[in-house]
């Protein structure tokens, strides 16, 4: 078993992906070379602006190349919570943004011809307790009534048509979601940025940002550059660079394992429709078949970012086998 991310082990950084020296000045300096930074850089470069992506490691090094590859609807805060907090009109805008984000992935994949196995096969939220299914029924009714978005409740009798497991009490199906290979997608985004003239500056850690004479002076481990604007796109890797942001962001660990490739018959048994799955547990599990037919199983079994990966693999394997006893003797190939 390898204790490295499966995606980049199978699909490493392309040898022909450009890496640029630090420019002296750009319109926009973007701190962080993941999905957010690269997506913004693509728009800026394609519209004729000069842009540099400053990545302290290598392109996509963080969660953008390590996640489960599940492009599901919704934001971290529940749509009903957002509507209650900000009002129905703005709550609807938030929800629509989550749908638009998935559509945007499809547009980028088509426009930039990114081969990343993007497919819209929907997701299924799984009820781990009977009362959770009742809550899902109410949720589906609220979404239909308030947002005009259709979700379908899957009862216990229908569940076997969706998943080869008997441990759940039903689920909530949303056909809008999809899945992809996250490493191939992030590298495809980076290629597009370089093709439009953007600079990809890897191994370039930003150490300071200050405004001077109407522009920003950005200090990095590779030297300094000037920029009219700076976009901070660092997420859990923000650190102490901008203190006002750092107080609001902290890293949370999420861990994943994958099995060796499964037979076609086993794939069909476990996930007949190729859905993305996640459970209704507070510390949820999420799982799916990878494009090459492995079971990927993840979860926040420890909120720290430094759990031993062999211990994590054993914890996740036990959880996976509780869901899918069929996988008891299937080897785990990667843990990260």
PDB file of N, CA, C and O in Angstrom, residues 169-226:
ATOM      1  N   UNK A 169     -30.869   3.235   5.269  1.00  0.00           N
ATOM      2  CA  UNK A 169     -32.323   3.211   5.413  1.00  0.00           C
ATOM      3  C   UNK A 169     -33.035   3.960   4.292  1.00  0.00           C
ATOM      4  O   UNK A 169     -34.247   4.173   4.364  1.00  0.00           O
ATOM      5  N   UNK A 170     -32.316   4.320   3.284  1.00  0.00           N
ATOM      6  CA  UNK A 170     -32.861   5.071   2.158  1.00  0.00           C
ATOM      7  C   UNK A 170     -31.874   6.141   1.751  1.00  0.00           C
ATOM      8  O   UNK A 170     -30.715   6.148   2.190  1.00  0.00           O
ATOM      9  N   UNK A 171     -32.343   7.046   0.901  1.00  0.00           N
ATOM     10  CA  UNK A 171     -31.434   8.096   0.449  1.00  0.00           C
ATOM     11  C   UNK A 171     -32.152   9.198  -0.293  1.00  0.00           C
ATOM     12  O   UNK A 171     -33.373   9.152  -0.502  1.00  0.00           O
ATOM     13  N   UNK A 172     -31.372  10.203  -0.679  1.00  0.00           N
ATOM     14  CA  UNK A 172     -31.888  11.341  -1.423  1.00  0.00           C
ATOM     15  C   UNK A 172     -31.025  11.506  -2.667  1.00  0.00           C
ATOM     16  O   UNK A 172     -29.821  11.728  -2.580  1.00  0.00           O
ATOM     17  N   UNK A 173     -31.661  11.380  -3.820  1.00  0.00           N
ATOM     18  CA  UNK A 173     -30.960  11.358  -5.103  1.00  0.00           C
ATOM     19  C   UNK A 173     -31.033  12.718  -5.778  1.00  0.00           C
ATOM     20  O   UNK A 173     -32.079  13.344  -5.846  1.00  0.00           O
ATOM     21  N   UNK A 174     -29.878  13.179  -6.274  1.00  0.00           N
ATOM     22  CA  UNK A 174     -29.805  14.434  -7.023  1.00  0.00           C
ATOM     23  C   UNK A 174     -29.033  14.160  -8.305  1.00  0.00           C
ATOM     24  O   UNK A 174     -27.831  13.877  -8.278  1.00  0.00           O
ATOM     25  N   UNK A 175     -29.728  14.237  -9.421  1.00  0.00           N
ATOM     26  CA  UNK A 175     -29.126  13.885 -10.713  1.00  0.00           C
ATOM     27  C   UNK A 175     -28.185  14.960 -11.255  1.00  0.00           C
ATOM     28  O   UNK A 175     -27.520  14.752 -12.267  1.00  0.00           O
ATOM     29  N   UNK A 176     -28.102  16.111 -10.593  1.00  0.00           N
ATOM     30  CA  UNK A 176     -27.323  17.235 -11.137  1.00  0.00           C
ATOM     31  C   UNK A 176     -25.816  17.038 -10.976  1.00  0.00           C
ATOM     32  O   UNK A 176     -25.023  17.616 -11.703  1.00  0.00           O
ATOM     33  N   UNK A 177     -25.428  16.209 -10.024  1.00  0.00           N
ATOM     34  CA  UNK A 177     -24.018  16.084  -9.648  1.00  0.00           C
ATOM     35  C   UNK A 177     -23.243  15.201 -10.624  1.00  0.00           C
ATOM     36  O   UNK A 177     -23.804  14.582 -11.527  1.00  0.00           O
ATOM     37  N   UNK A 178     -21.935  15.136 -10.401  1.00  0.00           N
ATOM     38  CA  UNK A 178     -21.085  14.312 -11.254  1.00  0.00           C
ATOM     39  C   UNK A 178     -19.775  13.982 -10.578  1.00  0.00           C
ATOM     40  O   UNK A 178     -19.584  14.202  -9.385  1.00  0.00           O
ATOM     41  N   UNK A 179     -18.870  13.447 -11.363  1.00  0.00           N
ATOM     42  CA  UNK A 179     -17.555  13.092 -10.852  1.00  0.00           C
ATOM     43  C   UNK A 179     -16.506  13.275 -11.922  1.00  0.00           C
ATOM     44  O   UNK A 179     -16.816  13.357 -13.120  1.00  0.00           O
ATOM     45  N   UNK A 180     -15.242  13.353 -11.495  1.00  0.00           N
ATOM     46  CA  UNK A 180     -14.132  13.508 -12.434  1.00  0.00           C
ATOM     47  C   UNK A 180     -12.841  13.013 -11.799  1.00  0.00           C
ATOM     48  O   UNK A 180     -12.813  12.613 -10.648  1.00  0.00           O
ATOM     49  N   UNK A 181     -11.771  13.033 -12.596  1.00  0.00           N
ATOM     50  CA  UNK A 181     -10.422  12.774 -12.084  1.00  0.00           C
ATOM     51  C   UNK A 181      -9.835  14.122 -11.697  1.00  0.00           C
ATOM     52  O   UNK A 181      -9.535  14.947 -12.573  1.00  0.00           O
ATOM     53  N   UNK A 182      -9.666  14.396 -10.407  1.00  0.00           N
ATOM     54  CA  UNK A 182      -9.282  15.742  -9.990  1.00  0.00           C
ATOM     55  C   UNK A 182      -7.888  16.164 -10.448  1.00  0.00           C
ATOM     56  O   UNK A 182      -7.667  17.339 -10.744  1.00  0.00           O
ATOM     57  N   UNK A 183      -6.946  15.220 -10.505  1.00  0.00           N
ATOM     58  CA  UNK A 183      -5.590  15.579 -10.923  1.00  0.00           C
ATOM     59  C   UNK A 183      -5.560  15.960 -12.399  1.00  0.00           C
ATOM     60  O   UNK A 183      -4.960  16.966 -12.792  1.00  0.00           O
ATOM     61  N   UNK A 184      -6.226  15.174 -13.224  1.00  0.00           N
ATOM     62  CA  UNK A 184      -6.239  15.496 -14.650  1.00  0.00           C
ATOM     63  C   UNK A 184      -6.972  16.812 -14.909  1.00  0.00           C
ATOM     64  O   UNK A 184      -6.603  17.561 -15.823  1.00  0.00           O
ATOM     65  N   UNK A 185      -7.991  17.086 -14.095  1.00  0.00           N
ATOM     66  CA  UNK A 185      -8.698  18.348 -14.270  1.00  0.00           C
ATOM     67  C   UNK A 185      -7.821  19.538 -13.899  1.00  0.00           C
ATOM     68  O   UNK A 185      -7.749  20.527 -14.638  1.00  0.00           O
ATOM     69  N   UNK A 186      -7.120  19.476 -12.750  1.00  0.00           N
ATOM     70  CA  UNK A 186      -6.308  20.618 -12.336  1.00  0.00           C
ATOM     71  C   UNK A 186      -5.137  20.837 -13.290  1.00  0.00           C
ATOM     72  O   UNK A 186      -4.781  21.979 -13.608  1.00  0.00           O
ATOM     73  N   UNK A 187      -4.555  19.754 -13.803  1.00  0.00           N
ATOM     74  CA  UNK A 187      -3.469  19.915 -14.765  1.00  0.00           C
ATOM     75  C   UNK A 187      -3.998  20.456 -16.099  1.00  0.00           C
ATOM     76  O   UNK A 187      -3.328  21.241 -16.776  1.00  0.00           O
ATOM     77  N   UNK A 188      -5.219  20.069 -16.460  1.00  0.00           N
ATOM     78  CA  UNK A 188      -5.830  20.617 -17.670  1.00  0.00           C
ATOM     79  C   UNK A 188      -6.096  22.101 -17.551  1.00  0.00           C
ATOM     80  O   UNK A 188      -5.907  22.863 -18.507  1.00  0.00           O
ATOM     81  N   UNK A 189      -6.555  22.539 -16.358  1.00  0.00           N
ATOM     82  CA  UNK A 189      -6.739  23.965 -16.105  1.00  0.00           C
ATOM     83  C   UNK A 189      -5.415  24.712 -16.249  1.00  0.00           C
ATOM     84  O   UNK A 189      -5.361  25.792 -16.860  1.00  0.00           O
ATOM     85  N   UNK A 190      -4.354  24.144 -15.674  1.00  0.00           N
ATOM     86  CA  UNK A 190      -3.040  24.799 -15.723  1.00  0.00           C
ATOM     87  C   UNK A 190      -2.545  24.911 -17.164  1.00  0.00           C
ATOM     88  O   UNK A 190      -1.985  25.944 -17.556  1.00  0.00           O
ATOM     89  N   UNK A 191      -2.753  23.874 -17.941  1.00  0.00           N
ATOM     90  CA  UNK A 191      -2.349  23.934 -19.351  1.00  0.00           C
ATOM     91  C   UNK A 191      -3.077  25.065 -20.070  1.00  0.00           C
ATOM     92  O   UNK A 191      -2.493  25.776 -20.892  1.00  0.00           O
ATOM     93  N   UNK A 192      -4.371  25.224 -19.761  1.00  0.00           N
ATOM     94  CA  UNK A 192      -5.146  26.284 -20.401  1.00  0.00           C
ATOM     95  C   UNK A 192      -4.599  27.656 -20.017  1.00  0.00           C
ATOM     96  O   UNK A 192      -4.476  28.550 -20.867  1.00  0.00           O
ATOM     97  N   UNK A 193      -4.259  27.848 -18.740  1.00  0.00           N
ATOM     98  CA  UNK A 193      -3.692  29.126 -18.294  1.00  0.00           C
ATOM     99  C   UNK A 193      -2.415  29.438 -19.069  1.00  0.00           C
ATOM    100  O   UNK A 193      -2.226  30.556 -19.572  1.00  0.00           O
ATOM    101  N   UNK A 194      -1.530  28.454 -19.187  1.00  0.00           N
ATOM    102  CA  UNK A 194      -0.272  28.666 -19.909  1.00  0.00           C
ATOM    103  C   UNK A 194      -0.522  28.937 -21.382  1.00  0.00           C
ATOM    104  O   UNK A 194       0.145  29.786 -21.997  1.00  0.00           O
ATOM    105  N   UNK A 195      -1.498  28.264 -21.952  1.00  0.00           N
ATOM    106  CA  UNK A 195      -1.806  28.440 -23.375  1.00  0.00           C
ATOM    107  C   UNK A 195      -2.298  29.860 -23.660  1.00  0.00           C
ATOM    108  O   UNK A 195      -2.026  30.423 -24.735  1.00  0.00           O
ATOM    109  N   UNK A 196      -2.999  30.463 -22.706  1.00  0.00           N
ATOM    110  CA  UNK A 196      -3.496  31.831 -22.890  1.00  0.00           C
ATOM    111  C   UNK A 196      -2.477  32.885 -22.472  1.00  0.00           C
ATOM    112  O   UNK A 196      -2.775  34.081 -22.519  1.00  0.00           O
ATOM    113  N   UNK A 197      -1.299  32.458 -22.056  1.00  0.00           N
ATOM    114  CA  UNK A 197      -0.240  33.423 -21.737  1.00  0.00           C
ATOM    115  C   UNK A 197      -0.017  33.703 -20.271  1.00  0.00           C
ATOM    116  O   UNK A 197       0.791  34.572 -19.921  1.00  0.00           O
ATOM    117  N   UNK A 198      -0.718  32.994 -19.385  1.00  0.00           N
ATOM    118  CA  UNK A 198      -0.499  33.173 -17.956  1.00  0.00           C
ATOM    119  C   UNK A 198       0.796  32.523 -17.506  1.00  0.00           C
ATOM    120  O   UNK A 198       1.280  31.575 -18.120  1.00  0.00           O
ATOM    121  N   UNK A 199       1.359  33.026 -16.418  1.00  0.00           N
ATOM    122  CA  UNK A 199       2.602  32.488 -15.866  1.00  0.00           C
ATOM    123  C   UNK A 199       2.299  31.551 -14.698  1.00  0.00           C
ATOM    124  O   UNK A 199       1.568  31.925 -13.781  1.00  0.00           O
ATOM    125  N   UNK A 200       2.866  30.365 -14.737  1.00  0.00           N
ATOM    126  CA  UNK A 200       2.738  29.397 -13.662  1.00  0.00           C
ATOM    127  C   UNK A 200       4.064  29.362 -12.912  1.00  0.00           C
ATOM    128  O   UNK A 200       5.059  28.834 -13.424  1.00  0.00           O
ATOM    129  N   UNK A 201       4.092  29.925 -11.737  1.00  0.00           N
ATOM    130  CA  UNK A 201       5.331  30.052 -10.963  1.00  0.00           C
ATOM    131  C   UNK A 201       5.273  29.088  -9.784  1.00  0.00           C
ATOM    132  O   UNK A 201       4.681  29.385  -8.742  1.00  0.00           O
ATOM    133  N   UNK A 202       5.883  27.932  -9.960  1.00  0.00           N
ATOM    134  CA  UNK A 202       5.873  26.905  -8.926  1.00  0.00           C
ATOM    135  C   UNK A 202       7.041  27.097  -7.963  1.00  0.00           C
ATOM    136  O   UNK A 202       7.992  27.829  -8.242  1.00  0.00           O
ATOM    137  N   UNK A 203       6.946  26.407  -6.812  1.00  0.00           N
ATOM    138  CA  UNK A 203       7.974  26.523  -5.776  1.00  0.00           C
ATOM    139  C   UNK A 203       8.256  27.990  -5.451  1.00  0.00           C
ATOM    140  O   UNK A 203       9.397  28.394  -5.236  1.00  0.00           O
ATOM    141  N   UNK A 204       7.174  28.766  -5.423  1.00  0.00           N
ATOM    142  CA  UNK A 204       7.254  30.209  -5.201  1.00  0.00           C
ATOM    143  C   UNK A 204       6.328  30.566  -4.045  1.00  0.00           C
ATOM    144  O   UNK A 204       5.142  30.839  -4.243  1.00  0.00           O
ATOM    145  N   UNK A 205       6.840  30.530  -2.853  1.00  0.00           N
ATOM    146  CA  UNK A 205       6.033  30.834  -1.675  1.00  0.00           C
ATOM    147  C   UNK A 205       5.970  32.345  -1.453  1.00  0.00           C
ATOM    148  O   UNK A 205       7.000  33.019  -1.457  1.00  0.00           O
ATOM    149  N   UNK A 206       4.764  32.855  -1.291  1.00  0.00           N
ATOM    150  CA  UNK A 206       4.586  34.281  -1.014  1.00  0.00           C
ATOM    151  C   UNK A 206       4.856  34.516   0.467  1.00  0.00           C
ATOM    152  O   UNK A 206       4.261  33.876   1.340  1.00  0.00           O
ATOM    153  N   UNK A 207       5.746  35.430   0.756  1.00  0.00           N
ATOM    154  CA  UNK A 207       6.142  35.715   2.139  1.00  0.00           C
ATOM    155  C   UNK A 207       5.626  37.052   2.653  1.00  0.00           C
ATOM    156  O   UNK A 207       5.650  37.307   3.855  1.00  0.00           O
ATOM    157  N   UNK A 208       5.167  37.913   1.754  1.00  0.00           N
ATOM    158  CA  UNK A 208       4.658  39.205   2.181  1.00  0.00           C
ATOM    159  C   UNK A 208       3.916  39.925   1.075  1.00  0.00           C
ATOM    160  O   UNK A 208       4.250  39.780  -0.103  1.00  0.00           O
ATOM    161  N   UNK A 209       2.887  40.683   1.450  1.00  0.00           N
ATOM    162  CA  UNK A 209       2.114  41.487   0.502  1.00  0.00           C
ATOM    163  C   UNK A 209       1.883  42.854   1.132  1.00  0.00           C
ATOM    164  O   UNK A 209       1.380  42.946   2.257  1.00  0.00           O
ATOM    165  N   UNK A 210       2.261  43.915   0.407  1.00  0.00           N
ATOM    166  CA  UNK A 210       1.988  45.254   0.924  1.00  0.00           C
ATOM    167  C   UNK A 210       1.654  46.185  -0.229  1.00  0.00           C
ATOM    168  O   UNK A 210       2.134  46.024  -1.346  1.00  0.00           O
ATOM    169  N   UNK A 211       0.795  47.153   0.058  1.00  0.00           N
ATOM    170  CA  UNK A 211       0.412  48.138  -0.960  1.00  0.00           C
ATOM    171  C   UNK A 211       1.393  49.305  -0.927  1.00  0.00           C
ATOM    172  O   UNK A 211       1.710  49.828   0.138  1.00  0.00           O
ATOM    173  N   UNK A 212       1.837  49.693  -2.120  1.00  0.00           N
ATOM    174  CA  UNK A 212       2.793  50.790  -2.214  1.00  0.00           C
ATOM    175  C   UNK A 212       2.621  51.509  -3.547  1.00  0.00           C
ATOM    176  O   UNK A 212       2.629  50.883  -4.609  1.00  0.00           O
ATOM    177  N   UNK A 213       2.410  52.813  -3.486  1.00  0.00           N
ATOM    178  CA  UNK A 213       2.271  53.639  -4.695  1.00  0.00           C
ATOM    179  C   UNK A 213       1.168  53.127  -5.621  1.00  0.00           C
ATOM    180  O   UNK A 213       1.328  53.081  -6.836  1.00  0.00           O
ATOM    181  N   UNK A 214       0.039  52.742  -5.032  1.00  0.00           N
ATOM    182  CA  UNK A 214      -1.121  52.341  -5.828  1.00  0.00           C
ATOM    183  C   UNK A 214      -1.069  50.924  -6.353  1.00  0.00           C
ATOM    184  O   UNK A 214      -1.995  50.489  -7.045  1.00  0.00           O
ATOM    185  N   UNK A 215      -0.008  50.181  -6.035  1.00  0.00           N
ATOM    186  CA  UNK A 215       0.094  48.789  -6.478  1.00  0.00           C
ATOM    187  C   UNK A 215       0.500  47.920  -5.290  1.00  0.00           C
ATOM    188  O   UNK A 215       0.814  48.422  -4.209  1.00  0.00           O
ATOM    189  N   UNK A 216       0.483  46.620  -5.520  1.00  0.00           N
ATOM    190  CA  UNK A 216       0.916  45.691  -4.488  1.00  0.00           C
ATOM    191  C   UNK A 216       2.342  45.239  -4.762  1.00  0.00           C
ATOM    192  O   UNK A 216       2.705  44.925  -5.902  1.00  0.00           O
ATOM    193  N   UNK A 217       3.123  45.233  -3.712  1.00  0.00           N
ATOM    194  CA  UNK A 217       4.457  44.643  -3.767  1.00  0.00           C
ATOM    195  C   UNK A 217       4.346  43.256  -3.127  1.00  0.00           C
ATOM    196  O   UNK A 217       4.003  43.117  -1.954  1.00  0.00           O
ATOM    197  N   UNK A 218       4.621  42.244  -3.927  1.00  0.00           N
ATOM    198  CA  UNK A 218       4.490  40.862  -3.476  1.00  0.00           C
ATOM    199  C   UNK A 218       5.884  40.261  -3.333  1.00  0.00           C
ATOM    200  O   UNK A 218       6.639  40.179  -4.310  1.00  0.00           O
ATOM    201  N   UNK A 219       6.213  39.867  -2.131  1.00  0.00           N
ATOM    202  CA  UNK A 219       7.506  39.243  -1.880  1.00  0.00           C
ATOM    203  C   UNK A 219       7.360  37.723  -1.867  1.00  0.00           C
ATOM    204  O   UNK A 219       6.427  37.183  -1.256  1.00  0.00           O
ATOM    205  N   UNK A 220       8.277  37.039  -2.547  1.00  0.00           N
ATOM    206  CA  UNK A 220       8.247  35.580  -2.608  1.00  0.00           C
ATOM    207  C   UNK A 220       9.641  35.020  -2.378  1.00  0.00           C
ATOM    208  O   UNK A 220      10.636  35.756  -2.342  1.00  0.00           O
ATOM    209  N   UNK A 221       9.702  33.718  -2.248  1.00  0.00           N
ATOM    210  CA  UNK A 221      10.999  33.060  -2.090  1.00  0.00           C
ATOM    211  C   UNK A 221      11.823  33.103  -3.369  1.00  0.00           C
ATOM    212  O   UNK A 221      13.010  32.763  -3.353  1.00  0.00           O
ATOM    213  N   UNK A 222      11.218  33.522  -4.463  1.00  0.00           N
ATOM    214  CA  UNK A 222      11.932  33.653  -5.739  1.00  0.00           C
ATOM    215  C   UNK A 222      12.175  35.112  -6.108  1.00  0.00           C
ATOM    216  O   UNK A 222      12.604  35.401  -7.232  1.00  0.00           O
ATOM    217  N   UNK A 223      11.888  36.020  -5.186  1.00  0.00           N
ATOM    218  CA  UNK A 223      12.058  37.444  -5.464  1.00  0.00           C
ATOM    219  C   UNK A 223      10.748  38.180  -5.341  1.00  0.00           C
ATOM    220  O   UNK A 223       9.757  37.651  -4.816  1.00  0.00           O
ATOM    221  N   UNK A 224      10.707  39.412  -5.856  1.00  0.00           N
ATOM    222  CA  UNK A 224       9.510  40.228  -5.739  1.00  0.00           C
ATOM    223  C   UNK A 224       8.883  40.537  -7.080  1.00  0.00           C
ATOM    224  O   UNK A 224       9.531  40.457  -8.133  1.00  0.00           O
ATOM    225  N   UNK A 225       7.587  40.870  -7.062  1.00  0.00           N
ATOM    226  CA  UNK A 225       6.909  41.357  -8.266  1.00  0.00           C
ATOM    227  C   UNK A 225       5.855  42.374  -7.854  1.00  0.00           C
ATOM    228  O   UNK A 225       5.434  42.408  -6.689  1.00  0.00           O
ATOM    229  N   UNK A 226       5.453  43.198  -8.807  1.00  0.00           N
ATOM    230  CA  UNK A 226       4.410  44.204  -8.594  1.00  0.00           C
ATOM    231  C   UNK A 226       3.132  43.746  -9.272  1.00  0.00           C
ATOM    232  O   UNK A 226       3.168  43.125 -10.347  1.00  0.00           O
TER     233      UNK A 226
END
